[in-house]
N, CA, C and O atoms as CSV, one atom per row, in Angstrom:
chain,resi,resn,atom,element,x,y,z
A,1,MET,N,N,-58.254,-20.033,-56.083
A,1,MET,CA,C,-57.669,-20.909,-55.264
A,1,MET,C,C,-56.756,-20.013,-53.889
A,1,MET,O,O,-55.926,-19.110,-53.985
A,2,PRO,N,N,-57.343,-20.731,-52.601
A,2,PRO,CA,C,-56.528,-20.497,-51.802
A,2,PRO,C,C,-55.152,-20.772,-52.086
A,2,PRO,O,O,-55.084,-21.458,-53.105
A,3,MET,N,N,-53.180,-20.323,-51.235
A,3,MET,CA,C,-52.599,-21.672,-50.897
A,3,MET,C,C,-52.279,-22.278,-49.304
A,3,MET,O,O,-52.430,-21.928,-48.134
A,4,ALA,N,N,-51.835,-23.214,-49.948
A,4,ALA,CA,C,-51.140,-23.923,-48.325
A,4,ALA,C,C,-49.972,-23.116,-47.898
A,4,ALA,O,O,-49.163,-22.304,-48.347
A,5,ALA,N,N,-50.404,-23.976,-46.399
A,5,ALA,CA,C,-48.581,-22.856,-45.600
A,5,ALA,C,C,-48.012,-23.477,-46.106
A,5,ALA,O,O,-48.510,-23.194,-47.196
A,6,ALA,N,N,-46.962,-24.522,-46.454
A,6,ALA,CA,C,-46.052,-25.002,-46.969
A,6,ALA,C,C,-46.434,-24.438,-47.990
A,6,ALA,O,O,-46.519,-23.226,-47.790
A,7,ASP,N,N,-46.741,-24.765,-49.119
A,7,ASP,CA,C,-46.344,-24.040,-49.989
A,7,ASP,C,C,-45.880,-22.398,-50.313
A,7,ASP,O,O,-45.239,-22.212,-51.347
A,8,ILE,N,N,-46.229,-21.118,-49.361
A,8,ILE,CA,C,-45.760,-20.350,-49.172
A,8,ILE,C,C,-44.594,-20.300,-48.402
A,8,ILE,O,O,-43.677,-19.494,-48.555
A,9,GLU,N,N,-44.720,-21.924,-46.882
A,9,GLU,CA,C,-42.947,-22.234,-47.365
A,9,GLU,C,C,-42.276,-22.548,-47.442
A,9,GLU,O,O,-41.266,-22.665,-46.749
A,10,ALA,N,N,-42.712,-22.942,-48.753
A,10,ALA,CA,C,-41.160,-23.538,-50.075
A,10,ALA,C,C,-41.306,-22.814,-50.916
A,10,ALA,O,O,-41.195,-23.577,-51.876
A,11,LEU,N,N,-41.546,-21.516,-51.464
A,11,LEU,CA,C,-41.505,-20.055,-51.796
A,11,LEU,C,C,-40.244,-19.445,-50.530
A,11,LEU,O,O,-39.016,-19.448,-50.613
A,12,ILE,N,N,-40.902,-19.093,-49.716
A,12,ILE,CA,C,-39.610,-17.847,-49.417
A,12,ILE,C,C,-38.687,-18.199,-48.970
A,12,ILE,O,O,-37.924,-17.343,-48.521
A,13,LYS,N,N,-38.224,-19.983,-48.857
A,13,LYS,CA,C,-36.922,-20.690,-49.088
A,13,LYS,C,C,-36.256,-20.544,-50.066
A,13,LYS,O,O,-35.128,-20.185,-50.402
A,14,ALA,N,N,-37.765,-21.117,-50.730
A,14,ALA,CA,C,-36.527,-21.187,-52.417
A,14,ALA,C,C,-36.287,-19.662,-52.804
A,14,ALA,O,O,-35.598,-19.448,-53.801
A,15,GLY,N,N,-36.632,-18.944,-52.327
A,15,GLY,CA,C,-36.280,-17.452,-52.917
A,15,GLY,C,C,-35.212,-16.399,-51.837
A,15,GLY,O,O,-34.458,-15.454,-52.068
A,16,ILE,N,N,-35.731,-17.333,-50.269
A,16,ILE,CA,C,-34.823,-17.350,-49.510
A,16,ILE,C,C,-33.863,-18.222,-48.904
A,16,ILE,O,O,-34.509,-18.936,-48.137
A,17,PRO,N,N,-33.354,-18.351,-48.884
A,17,PRO,CA,C,-31.904,-19.443,-48.782
A,17,PRO,C,C,-31.900,-20.452,-47.831
A,17,PRO,O,O,-31.883,-21.668,-48.020
A,18,ASP,N,N,-31.927,-19.468,-46.180
A,18,ASP,CA,C,-30.816,-19.325,-45.549
A,18,ASP,C,C,-32.034,-19.237,-44.847
A,18,ASP,O,O,-32.147,-19.674,-43.701
A,19,ALA,N,N,-32.690,-18.851,-45.289
A,19,ALA,CA,C,-35.059,-18.902,-44.205
A,19,ALA,C,C,-35.286,-19.797,-43.213
A,19,ALA,O,O,-35.188,-21.019,-43.325
A,20,GLU,N,N,-35.553,-19.260,-42.354
A,20,GLU,CA,C,-35.882,-20.308,-41.302
A,20,GLU,C,C,-37.444,-19.621,-41.982
A,20,GLU,O,O,-37.547,-18.514,-42.512
A,21,VAL,N,N,-38.679,-20.743,-41.757
A,21,VAL,CA,C,-39.830,-19.875,-42.287
A,21,VAL,C,C,-41.010,-20.548,-41.644
A,21,VAL,O,O,-41.299,-21.719,-41.892
A,22,SER,N,N,-41.880,-19.573,-40.579
A,22,SER,CA,C,-42.678,-20.192,-39.901
A,22,SER,C,C,-44.192,-19.785,-39.532
A,22,SER,O,O,-44.476,-19.280,-38.446
A,23,ILE,N,N,-45.496,-20.155,-40.926
A,23,ILE,CA,C,-46.292,-19.891,-40.583
A,23,ILE,C,C,-47.375,-20.381,-40.131
A,23,ILE,O,O,-47.785,-21.531,-39.979
A,24,THR,N,N,-48.108,-18.577,-39.782
A,24,THR,CA,C,-49.731,-19.453,-39.045
A,24,THR,C,C,-51.019,-19.240,-39.946
A,24,THR,O,O,-51.146,-18.352,-40.789
A,25,ASP,N,N,-51.780,-20.035,-39.678
A,25,ASP,CA,C,-52.640,-19.690,-40.638
A,25,ASP,C,C,-53.748,-18.902,-39.412
A,25,ASP,O,O,-54.192,-19.478,-38.419
A,26,LEU,N,N,-54.003,-17.579,-39.773
A,26,LEU,CA,C,-54.821,-16.360,-39.025
A,26,LEU,C,C,-56.679,-16.982,-38.827
A,26,LEU,O,O,-57.458,-17.003,-37.875
A,27,ALA,N,N,-56.751,-17.342,-40.035
A,27,ALA,CA,C,-58.178,-17.032,-39.765
A,27,ALA,C,C,-58.630,-19.043,-40.476
A,27,ALA,O,O,-59.527,-19.460,-41.209
A,28,GLY,N,N,-57.669,-19.615,-39.885
A,28,GLY,CA,C,-58.948,-20.750,-40.586
A,28,GLY,C,C,-58.490,-21.141,-42.531
A,28,GLY,O,O,-58.301,-22.106,-43.272
A,29,ASP,N,N,-58.503,-20.239,-42.550
A,29,ASP,CA,C,-59.136,-20.549,-43.869
A,29,ASP,C,C,-58.657,-20.596,-45.082
A,29,ASP,O,O,-59.325,-20.780,-46.099
A,30,GLY,N,N,-57.174,-20.386,-44.999
A,30,GLY,CA,C,-56.176,-20.602,-46.047
A,30,GLY,C,C,-55.707,-19.714,-46.842
A,30,GLY,O,O,-55.143,-20.006,-47.897
A,31,ASP,N,N,-55.931,-18.248,-46.328
A,31,ASP,CA,C,-56.377,-16.872,-46.935
A,31,ASP,C,C,-55.695,-16.127,-46.209
A,31,ASP,O,O,-55.096,-15.315,-46.914
A,32,HIS,N,N,-55.428,-15.962,-44.831
A,32,HIS,CA,C,-54.684,-15.141,-44.426
A,32,HIS,C,C,-53.362,-15.188,-43.313
A,32,HIS,O,O,-53.588,-14.871,-42.146
A,33,TYR,N,N,-52.389,-15.476,-43.607
A,33,TYR,CA,C,-51.503,-15.768,-42.778
A,33,TYR,C,C,-50.483,-14.869,-41.775
A,33,TYR,O,O,-50.315,-13.667,-41.978
A,34,ALA,N,N,-49.961,-15.437,-40.902
A,34,ALA,CA,C,-48.764,-14.041,-40.154
A,34,ALA,C,C,-47.074,-15.682,-40.632
A,34,ALA,O,O,-46.819,-16.799,-40.182
A,35,ALA,N,N,-46.523,-14.865,-41.601
A,35,ALA,CA,C,-44.556,-15.550,-41.418
A,35,ALA,C,C,-44.139,-14.950,-40.841
A,35,ALA,O,O,-44.415,-13.757,-40.718
A,36,HIS,N,N,-43.695,-15.279,-40.535
A,36,HIS,CA,C,-42.474,-15.039,-39.359
A,36,HIS,C,C,-41.186,-15.859,-40.083
A,36,HIS,O,O,-41.325,-17.029,-40.442
A,37,VAL,N,N,-39.588,-14.933,-40.306
A,37,VAL,CA,C,-39.075,-15.338,-41.726
A,37,VAL,C,C,-37.910,-14.463,-40.758
A,37,VAL,O,O,-37.808,-13.376,-40.190
A,38,VAL,N,N,-37.049,-15.833,-41.005
A,38,VAL,CA,C,-35.715,-15.096,-40.168
A,38,VAL,C,C,-34.094,-15.599,-40.759
A,38,VAL,O,O,-33.232,-16.341,-40.289
A,39,ALA,N,N,-34.167,-15.008,-41.670
A,39,ALA,CA,C,-32.325,-15.363,-42.163
A,39,ALA,C,C,-30.814,-14.313,-41.844
A,39,ALA,O,O,-30.935,-13.091,-41.928
A,40,GLU,N,N,-29.684,-14.834,-41.548
A,40,GLU,CA,C,-28.490,-14.418,-41.333
A,40,GLU,C,C,-28.679,-13.158,-42.725
A,40,GLU,O,O,-28.339,-11.977,-42.666
A,41,SER,N,N,-29.414,-13.986,-44.083
A,41,SER,CA,C,-28.928,-12.534,-45.211
A,41,SER,C,C,-29.457,-10.883,-44.861
A,41,SER,O,O,-28.955,-9.801,-45.167
A,42,PHE,N,N,-30.396,-11.150,-44.272
A,42,PHE,CA,C,-31.012,-9.690,-43.945
A,42,PHE,C,C,-30.807,-9.104,-42.973
A,42,PHE,O,O,-31.620,-8.374,-42.405
A,43,ARG,N,N,-28.743,-9.530,-42.343
A,43,ARG,CA,C,-27.904,-8.645,-41.807
A,43,ARG,C,C,-27.565,-7.327,-42.317
A,43,ARG,O,O,-27.337,-6.309,-41.663
A,44,LEU,N,N,-27.564,-7.464,-43.390
A,44,LEU,CA,C,-27.962,-5.837,-43.891
A,44,LEU,C,C,-29.275,-4.487,-44.588
A,44,LEU,O,O,-29.446,-3.463,-45.249
A,45,MET,N,N,-29.732,-5.303,-43.967
A,45,MET,CA,C,-30.793,-4.946,-45.161
A,45,MET,C,C,-32.045,-3.664,-43.573
A,45,MET,O,O,-32.030,-3.472,-42.357
A,46,SER,N,N,-32.893,-3.190,-44.856
A,46,SER,CA,C,-33.528,-2.821,-43.881
A,46,SER,C,C,-35.143,-3.842,-43.688
A,46,SER,O,O,-35.826,-4.730,-44.199
A,47,ARG,N,N,-35.035,-2.861,-42.514
A,47,ARG,CA,C,-36.104,-3.455,-42.372
A,47,ARG,C,C,-36.984,-3.971,-43.643
A,47,ARG,O,O,-37.109,-5.118,-44.073
A,48,VAL,N,N,-37.589,-2.667,-44.135
A,48,VAL,CA,C,-38.195,-2.670,-45.989
A,48,VAL,C,C,-37.546,-3.686,-46.828
A,48,VAL,O,O,-38.170,-4.590,-47.383
A,49,ALA,N,N,-36.223,-3.506,-46.908
A,49,ALA,CA,C,-35.738,-4.326,-48.133
A,49,ALA,C,C,-36.320,-5.773,-47.655
A,49,ALA,O,O,-36.721,-6.690,-48.372
A,50,ARG,N,N,-36.244,-5.705,-46.107
A,50,ARG,CA,C,-36.131,-6.767,-45.329
A,50,ARG,C,C,-37.953,-8.045,-46.224
A,50,ARG,O,O,-38.027,-9.250,-46.464
A,51,GLN,N,N,-38.706,-7.203,-46.351
A,51,GLN,CA,C,-39.954,-7.603,-46.459
A,51,GLN,C,C,-40.389,-7.472,-48.072
A,51,GLN,O,O,-41.091,-8.311,-48.636
A,52,ARG,N,N,-39.697,-5.929,-48.898
A,52,ARG,CA,C,-39.349,-6.469,-50.282
A,52,ARG,C,C,-38.847,-7.980,-50.529
A,52,ARG,O,O,-38.914,-8.449,-51.665
A,53,ALA,N,N,-38.253,-8.875,-49.257
A,53,ALA,CA,C,-37.161,-9.528,-50.252
A,53,ALA,C,C,-37.478,-11.102,-49.757
A,53,ALA,O,O,-36.751,-12.083,-49.604
A,54,VAL,N,N,-38.902,-10.869,-49.582
A,54,VAL,CA,C,-39.829,-12.061,-48.824
A,54,VAL,C,C,-40.590,-12.284,-49.903
A,54,VAL,O,O,-40.520,-13.229,-50.688
A,55,TYR,N,N,-42.070,-10.427,-49.908
A,55,TYR,CA,C,-41.743,-10.540,-50.917
A,55,TYR,C,C,-41.907,-10.314,-52.644
A,55,TYR,O,O,-42.752,-9.758,-53.347
A,56,ALA,N,N,-40.582,-11.082,-52.920
A,56,ALA,CA,C,-39.861,-11.314,-53.832
A,56,ALA,C,C,-40.303,-12.609,-54.254
A,56,ALA,O,O,-40.835,-13.104,-55.247
A,57,ALA,N,N,-39.917,-12.947,-53.214
A,57,ALA,CA,C,-39.612,-14.807,-53.199
A,57,ALA,C,C,-40.788,-15.524,-53.812
A,57,ALA,O,O,-41.063,-16.426,-54.604
A,58,LEU,N,N,-41.538,-14.288,-52.711
A,58,LEU,CA,C,-43.984,-14.644,-53.176
A,58,LEU,C,C,-43.721,-14.997,-55.023
A,58,LEU,O,O,-43.912,-15.984,-55.733
A,59,GLY,N,N,-43.434,-14.239,-55.149
A,59,GLY,CA,C,-44.153,-14.283,-56.569
A,59,GLY,C,C,-44.958,-13.503,-57.602
A,59,GLY,O,O,-45.290,-13.627,-58.781
A,60,GLY,N,N,-45.122,-12.604,-56.558
A,60,GLY,CA,C,-46.852,-12.024,-56.679
A,60,GLY,C,C,-47.785,-12.640,-56.524
A,60,GLY,O,O,-48.859,-12.155,-56.881
A,61,ARG,N,N,-47.760,-13.372,-56.192
A,61,ARG,CA,C,-48.695,-14.191,-55.376
A,61,ARG,C,C,-49.607,-12.944,-54.868
A,61,ARG,O,O,-50.542,-12.477,-55.518
A,62,MET,N,N,-49.177,-12.485,-53.597
A,62,MET,CA,C,-49.999,-11.237,-52.673
A,62,MET,C,C,-51.640,-10.604,-53.907
A,62,MET,O,O,-51.897,-10.462,-55.103
A,63,GLY,N,N,-52.001,-10.507,-53.157
A,63,GLY,CA,C,-53.085,-10.375,-53.524
A,63,GLY,C,C,-54.354,-11.289,-54.242
A,63,GLY,O,O,-55.572,-11.178,-54.381
A,64,GLY,N,N,-53.042,-12.466,-54.681
A,64,GLY,CA,C,-54.186,-13.018,-55.411
A,64,GLY,C,C,-54.001,-14.235,-55.221
A,64,GLY,O,O,-55.084,-14.808,-55.101
A,65,GLU,N,N,-52.951,-15.055,-55.117
A,65,GLU,CA,C,-53.600,-17.157,-53.951
A,65,GLU,C,C,-53.113,-16.806,-52.847
A,65,GLU,O,O,-53.367,-17.446,-51.827
A,66,LEU,N,N,-52.131,-15.466,-52.841
A,66,LEU,CA,C,-52.006,-14.890,-51.347
A,66,LEU,C,C,-52.508,-14.072,-50.565
A,66,LEU,O,O,-51.818,-13.147,-50.138
A,67,HIS,N,N,-53.882,-14.229,-50.178
A,67,HIS,CA,C,-54.648,-12.653,-49.453
A,67,HIS,C,C,-54.338,-11.616,-49.150
A,67,HIS,O,O,-54.409,-10.465,-49.580
A,68,ALA,N,N,-53.598,-12.666,-47.512
A,68,ALA,CA,C,-53.455,-11.412,-46.808
A,68,ALA,C,C,-51.841,-12.227,-45.683
A,68,ALA,O,O,-51.352,-13.353,-45.593
A,69,LEU,N,N,-51.649,-11.323,-45.264
A,69,LEU,CA,C,-49.800,-11.832,-44.360
A,69,LEU,C,C,-49.525,-10.661,-44.465
A,69,LEU,O,O,-49.333,-9.659,-45.154
A,70,GLN,N,N,-49.601,-11.377,-43.098
A,70,GLN,CA,C,-48.122,-10.215,-41.734
A,70,GLN,C,C,-47.141,-11.329,-42.073
A,70,GLN,O,O,-46.940,-12.543,-42.066
A,71,LEU,N,N,-46.557,-9.858,-42.441
A,71,LEU,CA,C,-45.808,-10.459,-42.196
A,71,LEU,C,C,-44.031,-10.149,-40.899
A,71,LEU,O,O,-43.419,-9.293,-41.538
A,72,THR,N,N,-43.498,-10.340,-40.099
A,72,THR,CA,C,-42.193,-10.555,-39.029
A,72,THR,C,C,-40.963,-10.723,-39.980
A,72,THR,O,O,-41.084,-11.657,-40.773
A,73,THR,N,N,-39.845,-10.029,-40.054
A,73,THR,CA,C,-38.962,-10.886,-40.208
A,73,THR,C,C,-37.677,-10.441,-39.248
A,73,THR,O,O,-37.891,-9.322,-38.783
A,74,ALA,N,N,-36.425,-10.989,-38.828
A,74,ALA,CA,C,-35.507,-11.061,-37.715
A,74,ALA,C,C,-34.609,-11.567,-38.181
A,74,ALA,O,O,-34.760,-12.366,-39.105
A,75,LEU,N,N,-33.380,-11.251,-37.676
A,75,LEU,CA,C,-31.743,-11.753,-37.686
A,75,LEU,C,C,-31.903,-13.335,-36.793
A,75,LEU,O,O,-32.770,-13.688,-35.993
A,76,PRO,N,N,-31.036,-13.854,-37.165
A,76,PRO,CA,C,-30.896,-15.304,-35.931
A,76,PRO,C,C,-30.339,-14.667,-35.138
A,76,PRO,O,O,-29.610,-13.715,-35.416
A,77,SER,N,N,-30.667,-15.221,-33.613
A,77,SER,CA,C,-30.406,-14.507,-32.514
A,77,SER,C,C,-29.319,-15.971,-31.893
A,77,SER,O,O,-28.744,-15.896,-30.807
């Protein structure tokens, strides 16, 4: 069963409490999403570490309930 955008956002915010998250359903099928995650806690992390933190927050749902996620991370401006 596909995940809802609100569920993805909630998981990321639970794992990265200071995150601002925006989710876009890329194909309209509830299966392919883009996530833009902005967090001050990313400041001392490499780009790869930021992405790992987001995937960790998703708790292993990638490839299962969540088929595809186009992920971008950033620091607050």
